[in-house]
Amino acid sequence: MSSTSAETELLIVRHGETQWNAEGRVQGSGDSSLTVRGLSMAKALASRLRSGRKEIHACYASPLGRAYHTAQILCSSEGGVNLPITREPRLAERSFGVLEGLTDDEQRQMFPQVKLAISAGDDDYAPPGGGESKSEVRARVLEALDEIVRAHPGQRVLIVTHGAVLGTIARSVLGLSHSAAMEKPNCVINLLRWRKGKWEIAIWGDAGEFCAVLPHGEWLVDTSAALRLIGMGFVLGAIAGTLWGAALASRRRQ
């Protein structure tokens, strides 16, 4: 792990929803395009990141299409944080070999032994057909994070990646077994901090309907949600004022 003492923050994001996500299919090293909902997720997060008070200095993304497309939206000059994107293959999703493209039922029907072996939680088991073990994924992901921290001491970096990668990071930081379940929603904020020689999870799975409060008094604000909330307040205030005025007028007539 990196020896730098400067505090570096990683905003780690899973890509937007894809067609295979919606169909319940394993993607792995395969790929499918973002759905309309996935595109909306990415655009909403781009707006949220752009509203943050603390500058994002760099962006790294998995080269797989769903993650890179999400990164393009987040880093666009039109709606995002306007950054170049560095493709980082070590941030790619775990390869699930013969299970890729299959639903849960199809996996059980076609490759029951492989499905059972993966569910058993053996860290060194690699599915046939070019699959990776959890240990292999962990090694490459942590190596990539270490290099990113070394390259950006004291900065905030955006990373766009995948569910298995996020799970690997969280379990490694928290010291959990590789079989421990972790929530990994699409396009939410996960904030990882390298501080005093160790990793800390500051935020995990924050969808930010309004905003997320970060340490040191910083905020990641969803301005569109804030405006909706303010607008709703005005409407409710107007309704309350009208009702109060009507009640006073009624009393005076009495």
mmCIF file of C-alpha atoms in Angstrom:
data_model
loop_
_atom_site.group_PDB
_atom_site.id
_atom_site.type_symbol
_atom_site.label_atom_id
_atom_site.label_comp_id
_atom_site.label_asym_id
_atom_site.label_seq_id
_atom_site.Cartn_x
_atom_site.Cartn_y
_atom_site.Cartn_z
ATOM 1 C CA MET A 1 0.000 0.000 0.000
ATOM 2 C CA SER A 2 1.090 3.562 -0.662
ATOM 3 C CA SER A 3 3.559 5.157 1.750
ATOM 4 C CA THR A 4 2.505 8.743 0.997
ATOM 5 C CA SER A 5 1.276 10.661 4.055
ATOM 6 C CA ALA A 6 -0.832 13.211 2.144
ATOM 7 C CA GLU A 7 -4.586 12.767 2.450
ATOM 8 C CA THR A 8 -6.075 11.604 -0.839
ATOM 9 C CA GLU A 9 -9.776 11.058 -1.513
ATOM 10 C CA LEU A 10 -11.258 8.666 -4.029
ATOM 11 C CA LEU A 11 -14.846 9.136 -5.183
ATOM 12 C CA ILE A 12 -15.606 5.633 -6.416
ATOM 13 C CA VAL A 13 -18.711 5.113 -8.537
ATOM 14 C CA ARG A 14 -20.322 2.094 -10.123
ATOM 15 C CA HIS A 15 -21.499 2.625 -13.706
ATOM 16 C CA GLY A 16 -25.127 3.433 -14.551
ATOM 17 C CA GLU A 17 -27.712 0.695 -14.966
ATOM 18 C CA THR A 18 -27.241 -1.454 -18.074
ATOM 19 C CA GLN A 19 -29.514 -3.679 -20.114
ATOM 20 C CA TRP A 20 -28.053 -6.796 -18.509
ATOM 21 C CA ASN A 21 -28.439 -5.254 -15.043
ATOM 22 C CA ALA A 22 -32.126 -4.757 -15.789
ATOM 23 C CA GLU A 23 -32.433 -8.345 -17.055
ATOM 24 C CA GLY A 24 -30.526 -9.820 -14.110
ATOM 25 C CA ARG A 25 -27.648 -11.132 -16.237
ATOM 26 C CA VAL A 26 -24.025 -11.484 -15.148
ATOM 27 C CA GLN A 27 -21.835 -9.036 -17.061
ATOM 28 C CA GLY A 28 -18.277 -9.535 -15.877
ATOM 29 C CA SER A 29 -15.811 -8.908 -18.684
ATOM 30 C CA GLY A 30 -18.729 -8.873 -21.133
ATOM 31 C CA ASP A 31 -20.712 -5.728 -21.710
ATOM 32 C CA SER A 32 -24.106 -4.236 -22.432
ATOM 33 C CA SER A 33 -25.213 -0.676 -23.047
ATOM 34 C CA LEU A 34 -26.605 1.747 -20.490
ATOM 35 C CA THR A 35 -30.387 1.821 -20.272
ATOM 36 C CA VAL A 36 -32.389 5.044 -20.418
ATOM 37 C CA ARG A 37 -32.529 4.844 -16.631
ATOM 38 C CA GLY A 38 -28.765 4.288 -16.507
ATOM 39 C CA LEU A 39 -28.146 7.374 -18.625
ATOM 40 C CA SER A 40 -30.402 9.409 -16.328
ATOM 41 C CA MET A 41 -28.504 8.104 -13.302
ATOM 42 C CA ALA A 42 -25.190 9.203 -14.793
ATOM 43 C CA LYS A 43 -26.491 12.650 -15.754
ATOM 44 C CA ALA A 44 -27.938 13.200 -12.279
ATOM 45 C CA LEU A 45 -24.645 12.218 -10.677
ATOM 46 C CA ALA A 46 -22.731 14.479 -13.086
ATOM 47 C CA SER A 47 -24.835 17.420 -11.932
ATOM 48 C CA ARG A 48 -24.232 16.481 -8.332
ATOM 49 C CA LEU A 49 -20.468 16.215 -8.758
ATOM 50 C CA ARG A 50 -20.335 19.524 -10.600
ATOM 51 C CA SER A 51 -22.048 21.168 -7.616
ATOM 52 C CA GLY A 52 -19.435 19.939 -5.141
ATOM 53 C CA ARG A 53 -17.321 22.607 -3.484
ATOM 54 C CA LYS A 54 -14.110 20.588 -3.563
ATOM 55 C CA GLU A 55 -12.314 20.205 -6.884
ATOM 56 C CA ILE A 56 -11.946 16.797 -8.517
ATOM 57 C CA HIS A 57 -8.465 16.607 -10.016
ATOM 58 C CA ALA A 58 -8.492 13.435 -12.114
ATOM 59 C CA CYS A 59 -10.679 10.606 -13.374
ATOM 60 C CA TYR A 60 -9.844 6.939 -13.882
ATOM 61 C CA ALA A 61 -12.270 4.467 -15.418
ATOM 62 C CA SER A 62 -12.551 0.824 -16.284
ATOM 63 C CA PRO A 63 -12.132 0.393 -20.049
ATOM 64 C CA LEU A 64 -15.346 -1.647 -20.280
ATOM 65 C CA GLY A 65 -17.997 0.234 -22.253
ATOM 66 C CA ARG A 66 -20.604 0.671 -19.517
ATOM 67 C CA ALA A 67 -18.097 2.204 -17.099
ATOM 68 C CA TYR A 68 -16.299 4.322 -19.672
ATOM 69 C CA HIS A 69 -19.591 5.677 -21.054
ATOM 70 C CA THR A 70 -20.634 6.612 -17.514
ATOM 71 C CA ALA A 71 -17.276 8.330 -16.992
ATOM 72 C CA GLN A 72 -17.729 10.288 -20.225
ATOM 73 C CA ILE A 73 -21.031 11.653 -18.932
ATOM 74 C CA LEU A 74 -19.587 12.489 -15.508
ATOM 75 C CA CYS A 75 -16.548 14.198 -17.017
ATOM 76 C CA SER A 76 -18.188 15.998 -19.928
ATOM 77 C CA SER A 77 -17.676 19.725 -20.368
ATOM 78 C CA GLU A 78 -21.426 20.202 -20.907
ATOM 79 C CA GLY A 79 -22.827 18.594 -17.773
ATOM 80 C CA GLY A 80 -20.015 17.133 -15.721
ATOM 81 C CA VAL A 81 -16.713 18.031 -14.093
ATOM 82 C CA ASN A 82 -14.805 18.523 -17.382
ATOM 83 C CA LEU A 83 -11.858 16.158 -16.944
ATOM 84 C CA PRO A 84 -9.857 13.847 -19.205
ATOM 85 C CA ILE A 85 -10.405 10.151 -18.487
ATOM 86 C CA THR A 86 -7.598 7.659 -17.934
ATOM 87 C CA ARG A 87 -8.480 4.066 -18.843
ATOM 88 C CA GLU A 88 -7.289 1.690 -16.119
ATOM 89 C CA PRO A 89 -7.694 -2.027 -16.996
ATOM 90 C CA ARG A 90 -7.131 -3.100 -13.384
ATOM 91 C CA LEU A 91 -10.429 -1.402 -12.476
ATOM 92 C CA ALA A 92 -12.389 -3.662 -14.859
ATOM 93 C CA GLU A 93 -15.091 -5.982 -13.575
ATOM 94 C CA ARG A 94 -14.232 -9.494 -12.448
ATOM 95 C CA SER A 95 -14.425 -12.013 -15.267
ATOM 96 C CA PHE A 96 -17.023 -14.679 -14.497
ATOM 97 C CA GLY A 97 -16.108 -16.957 -17.398
ATOM 98 C CA VAL A 98 -18.895 -19.230 -18.632
ATOM 99 C CA LEU A 99 -21.493 -17.505 -16.432
ATOM 100 C CA GLU A 100 -21.345 -14.195 -18.273
ATOM 101 C CA GLY A 101 -24.531 -13.187 -20.046
ATOM 102 C CA LEU A 102 -26.656 -15.639 -18.053
ATOM 103 C CA THR A 103 -29.467 -15.038 -15.577
ATOM 104 C CA ASP A 104 -29.393 -16.714 -12.167
ATOM 105 C CA ASP A 105 -31.787 -19.453 -13.325
ATOM 106 C CA GLU A 106 -29.755 -20.054 -16.486
ATOM 107 C CA GLN A 107 -26.575 -20.365 -14.433
ATOM 108 C CA ARG A 108 -28.164 -23.014 -12.211
ATOM 109 C CA GLN A 109 -29.482 -24.949 -15.203
ATOM 110 C CA MET A 110 -26.402 -24.790 -17.435
ATOM 111 C CA PHE A 111 -23.495 -24.645 -14.963
ATOM 112 C CA PRO A 112 -24.768 -25.803 -11.552
ATOM 113 C CA GLN A 113 -21.335 -26.846 -10.273
ATOM 114 C CA VAL A 114 -19.767 -23.528 -11.241
ATOM 115 C CA LYS A 115 -22.613 -21.656 -9.570
ATOM 116 C CA LEU A 116 -22.168 -23.687 -6.387
ATOM 117 C CA ALA A 117 -18.401 -23.199 -6.404
ATOM 118 C CA ILE A 118 -18.747 -19.414 -6.661
ATOM 119 C CA SER A 119 -21.379 -19.366 -3.907
ATOM 120 C CA ALA A 120 -19.091 -21.406 -1.625
ATOM 121 C CA GLY A 121 -16.837 -18.375 -1.205
ATOM 122 C CA ASP A 122 -13.481 -19.920 -2.137
ATOM 123 C CA ASP A 123 -11.232 -16.891 -2.698
ATOM 124 C CA ASP A 124 -8.995 -18.798 -5.102
ATOM 125 C CA TYR A 125 -11.718 -20.324 -7.276
ATOM 126 C CA ALA A 126 -11.702 -19.076 -10.879
ATOM 127 C CA PRO A 127 -14.727 -19.985 -13.038
ATOM 128 C CA PRO A 128 -13.921 -21.903 -16.235
ATOM 129 C CA GLY A 129 -13.890 -20.002 -19.485
ATOM 130 C CA GLY A 130 -11.345 -17.382 -18.476
ATOM 131 C CA GLY A 131 -12.871 -16.399 -15.129
ATOM 132 C CA GLU A 132 -10.943 -14.722 -12.312
ATOM 133 C CA SER A 133 -10.714 -15.628 -8.652
ATOM 134 C CA LYS A 134 -11.560 -13.125 -5.917
ATOM 135 C CA SER A 135 -7.909 -13.140 -4.873
ATOM 136 C CA GLU A 136 -6.785 -12.179 -8.377
ATOM 137 C CA VAL A 137 -9.288 -9.330 -8.533
ATOM 138 C CA ARG A 138 -8.271 -8.066 -5.106
ATOM 139 C CA ALA A 139 -4.581 -8.018 -6.045
ATOM 140 C CA ARG A 140 -5.028 -5.994 -9.233
ATOM 141 C CA VAL A 141 -7.578 -3.572 -7.770
ATOM 142 C CA LEU A 142 -5.515 -2.708 -4.685
ATOM 143 C CA GLU A 143 -2.420 -2.343 -6.858
ATOM 144 C CA ALA A 144 -4.282 0.164 -9.046
ATOM 145 C CA LEU A 145 -5.526 2.159 -6.038
ATOM 146 C CA ASP A 146 -2.028 2.280 -4.604
ATOM 147 C CA GLU A 147 -0.649 3.731 -7.839
ATOM 148 C CA ILE A 148 -3.478 6.261 -8.108
ATOM 149 C CA VAL A 149 -2.824 7.500 -4.563
ATOM 150 C CA ARG A 150 0.889 7.832 -5.312
ATOM 151 C CA ALA A 151 0.114 9.839 -8.451
ATOM 152 C CA HIS A 152 -2.346 12.197 -6.717
ATOM 153 C CA PRO A 153 -1.187 12.972 -3.168
ATOM 154 C CA GLY A 154 -3.537 15.365 -1.410
ATOM 155 C CA GLN A 155 -6.039 15.390 -4.276
ATOM 156 C CA ARG A 156 -9.556 14.114 -4.941
ATOM 157 C CA VAL A 157 -9.893 11.533 -7.714
ATOM 158 C CA LEU A 158 -12.999 10.165 -9.424
ATOM 159 C CA ILE A 159 -13.025 6.437 -10.228
ATOM 160 C CA VAL A 160 -15.724 4.776 -12.341
ATOM 161 C CA THR A 161 -15.792 1.021 -12.012
ATOM 162 C CA HIS A 162 -17.988 -2.024 -11.270
ATOM 163 C CA GLY A 163 -19.861 -3.873 -8.551
ATOM 164 C CA ALA A 164 -17.339 -6.625 -7.828
ATOM 165 C CA VAL A 165 -14.531 -4.064 -7.699
ATOM 166 C CA LEU A 166 -16.463 -1.924 -5.210
ATOM 167 C CA GLY A 167 -17.189 -4.970 -3.081
ATOM 168 C CA THR A 168 -13.526 -5.951 -3.144
ATOM 169 C CA ILE A 169 -12.457 -2.471 -2.024
ATOM 170 C CA ALA A 170 -14.981 -2.260 0.809
ATOM 171 C CA ARG A 171 -14.234 -5.726 2.165
ATOM 172 C CA SER A 172 -10.491 -5.091 2.019
ATOM 173 C CA VAL A 173 -10.743 -1.783 3.896
ATOM 174 C CA LEU A 174 -13.152 -3.156 6.506
ATOM 175 C CA GLY A 175 -11.237 -6.410 6.937
ATOM 176 C CA LEU A 176 -14.199 -8.578 5.943
ATOM 177 C CA SER A 177 -14.074 -11.948 4.233
ATOM 178 C CA HIS A 178 -14.377 -11.981 0.454
ATOM 179 C CA SER A 179 -17.776 -13.671 0.780
ATOM 180 C CA ALA A 180 -19.303 -10.871 2.886
ATOM 181 C CA ALA A 181 -22.221 -9.200 1.095
ATOM 182 C CA MET A 182 -21.927 -5.487 0.266
ATOM 183 C CA GLU A 183 -24.512 -3.161 -1.234
ATOM 184 C CA LYS A 184 -23.235 -1.727 -4.535
ATOM 185 C CA PRO A 185 -25.957 0.402 -6.179
ATOM 186 C CA ASN A 186 -25.397 2.027 -9.555
ATOM 187 C CA CYS A 187 -24.223 5.653 -9.727
ATOM 188 C CA VAL A 188 -24.031 6.502 -6.031
ATOM 189 C CA ILE A 189 -21.241 8.161 -4.056
ATOM 190 C CA ASN A 190 -18.664 6.022 -2.280
ATOM 191 C CA LEU A 191 -15.911 8.097 -0.685
ATOM 192 C CA LEU A 192 -12.656 6.388 0.239
ATOM 193 C CA ARG A 193 -9.932 8.344 2.012
ATOM 194 C CA TRP A 194 -6.213 7.546 2.293
ATOM 195 C CA ARG A 195 -5.271 9.142 5.601
ATOM 196 C CA LYS A 196 -2.328 8.677 7.955
ATOM 197 C CA GLY A 197 -1.143 5.589 6.132
ATOM 198 C CA LYS A 198 -4.438 3.719 5.941
ATOM 199 C CA TRP A 199 -7.742 3.613 4.082
ATOM 200 C CA GLU A 200 -10.994 4.872 5.583
ATOM 201 C CA ILE A 201 -14.510 4.621 4.178
ATOM 202 C CA ALA A 202 -16.125 8.030 4.701
ATOM 203 C CA ILE A 203 -19.312 7.456 2.672
ATOM 204 C CA TRP A 204 -20.788 4.286 1.205
ATOM 205 C CA GLY A 205 -23.762 3.982 -1.122
ATOM 206 C CA ASP A 206 -25.050 7.550 -0.842
ATOM 207 C CA ALA A 207 -27.656 8.243 -3.535
ATOM 208 C CA GLY A 208 -27.908 11.892 -2.461
ATOM 209 C CA GLU A 209 -31.504 12.852 -3.131
ATOM 210 C CA PHE A 210 -30.518 16.165 -1.602
ATOM 211 C CA CYS A 211 -26.900 16.160 -0.458
ATOM 212 C CA ALA A 212 -24.171 14.233 1.301
ATOM 213 C CA VAL A 213 -22.265 15.788 4.172
ATOM 214 C CA LEU A 214 -18.576 15.046 3.967
ATOM 215 C CA PRO A 215 -15.989 15.439 6.724
ATOM 216 C CA HIS A 216 -14.388 18.874 7.176
ATOM 217 C CA GLY A 217 -17.683 20.601 6.423
ATOM 218 C CA GLU A 218 -17.694 19.815 2.709
ATOM 219 C CA TRP A 219 -20.805 18.989 0.737
ATOM 220 C CA LEU A 220 -21.734 17.208 -2.449
ATOM 221 C CA VAL A 221 -24.997 18.889 -3.331
ATOM 222 C CA ASP A 222 -27.620 17.821 -5.851
ATOM 223 C CA THR A 223 -28.676 21.301 -6.950
ATOM 224 C CA SER A 224 -31.685 20.120 -8.935
ATOM 225 C CA ALA A 225 -32.999 18.263 -5.879
ATOM 226 C CA ALA A 226 -32.317 21.314 -3.726
ATOM 227 C CA LEU A 227 -34.260 23.537 -6.110
ATOM 228 C CA ARG A 228 -37.126 21.052 -6.129
ATOM 229 C CA LEU A 229 -37.140 21.109 -2.338
ATOM 230 C CA ILE A 230 -37.068 24.919 -2.221
ATOM 231 C CA GLY A 231 -39.813 25.117 -4.836
ATOM 232 C CA MET A 232 -41.928 22.683 -2.859
ATOM 233 C CA GLY A 233 -41.394 24.840 0.217
ATOM 234 C CA PHE A 234 -42.669 27.916 -1.625
ATOM 235 C CA VAL A 235 -45.729 26.028 -2.861
ATOM 236 C CA LEU A 236 -46.540 24.637 0.578
ATOM 237 C CA GLY A 237 -45.968 28.068 2.103
ATOM 238 C CA ALA A 238 -48.333 29.653 -0.407
ATOM 239 C CA ILE A 239 -51.008 27.036 0.294
ATOM 240 C CA ALA A 240 -50.623 27.474 4.048
ATOM 241 C CA GLY A 241 -50.802 31.258 3.672
ATOM 242 C CA THR A 242 -53.953 31.027 1.574
ATOM 243 C CA LEU A 243 -55.649 28.722 4.074
ATOM 244 C CA TRP A 244 -54.628 30.946 6.991
ATOM 245 C CA GLY A 245 -55.919 34.033 5.208
ATOM 246 C CA ALA A 246 -59.215 32.311 4.437
ATOM 247 C CA ALA A 247 -59.575 31.280 8.079
ATOM 248 C CA LEU A 248 -58.972 34.855 9.292
ATOM 249 C CA ALA A 249 -61.456 36.250 6.788
ATOM 250 C CA SER A 250 -64.046 33.723 7.917
ATOM 251 C CA ARG A 251 -63.575 34.716 11.566
ATOM 252 C CA ARG A 252 -63.986 38.392 10.748
ATOM 253 C CA ARG A 253 -67.248 37.721 8.937
ATOM 254 C CA GLN A 254 -68.507 35.885 11.980
#
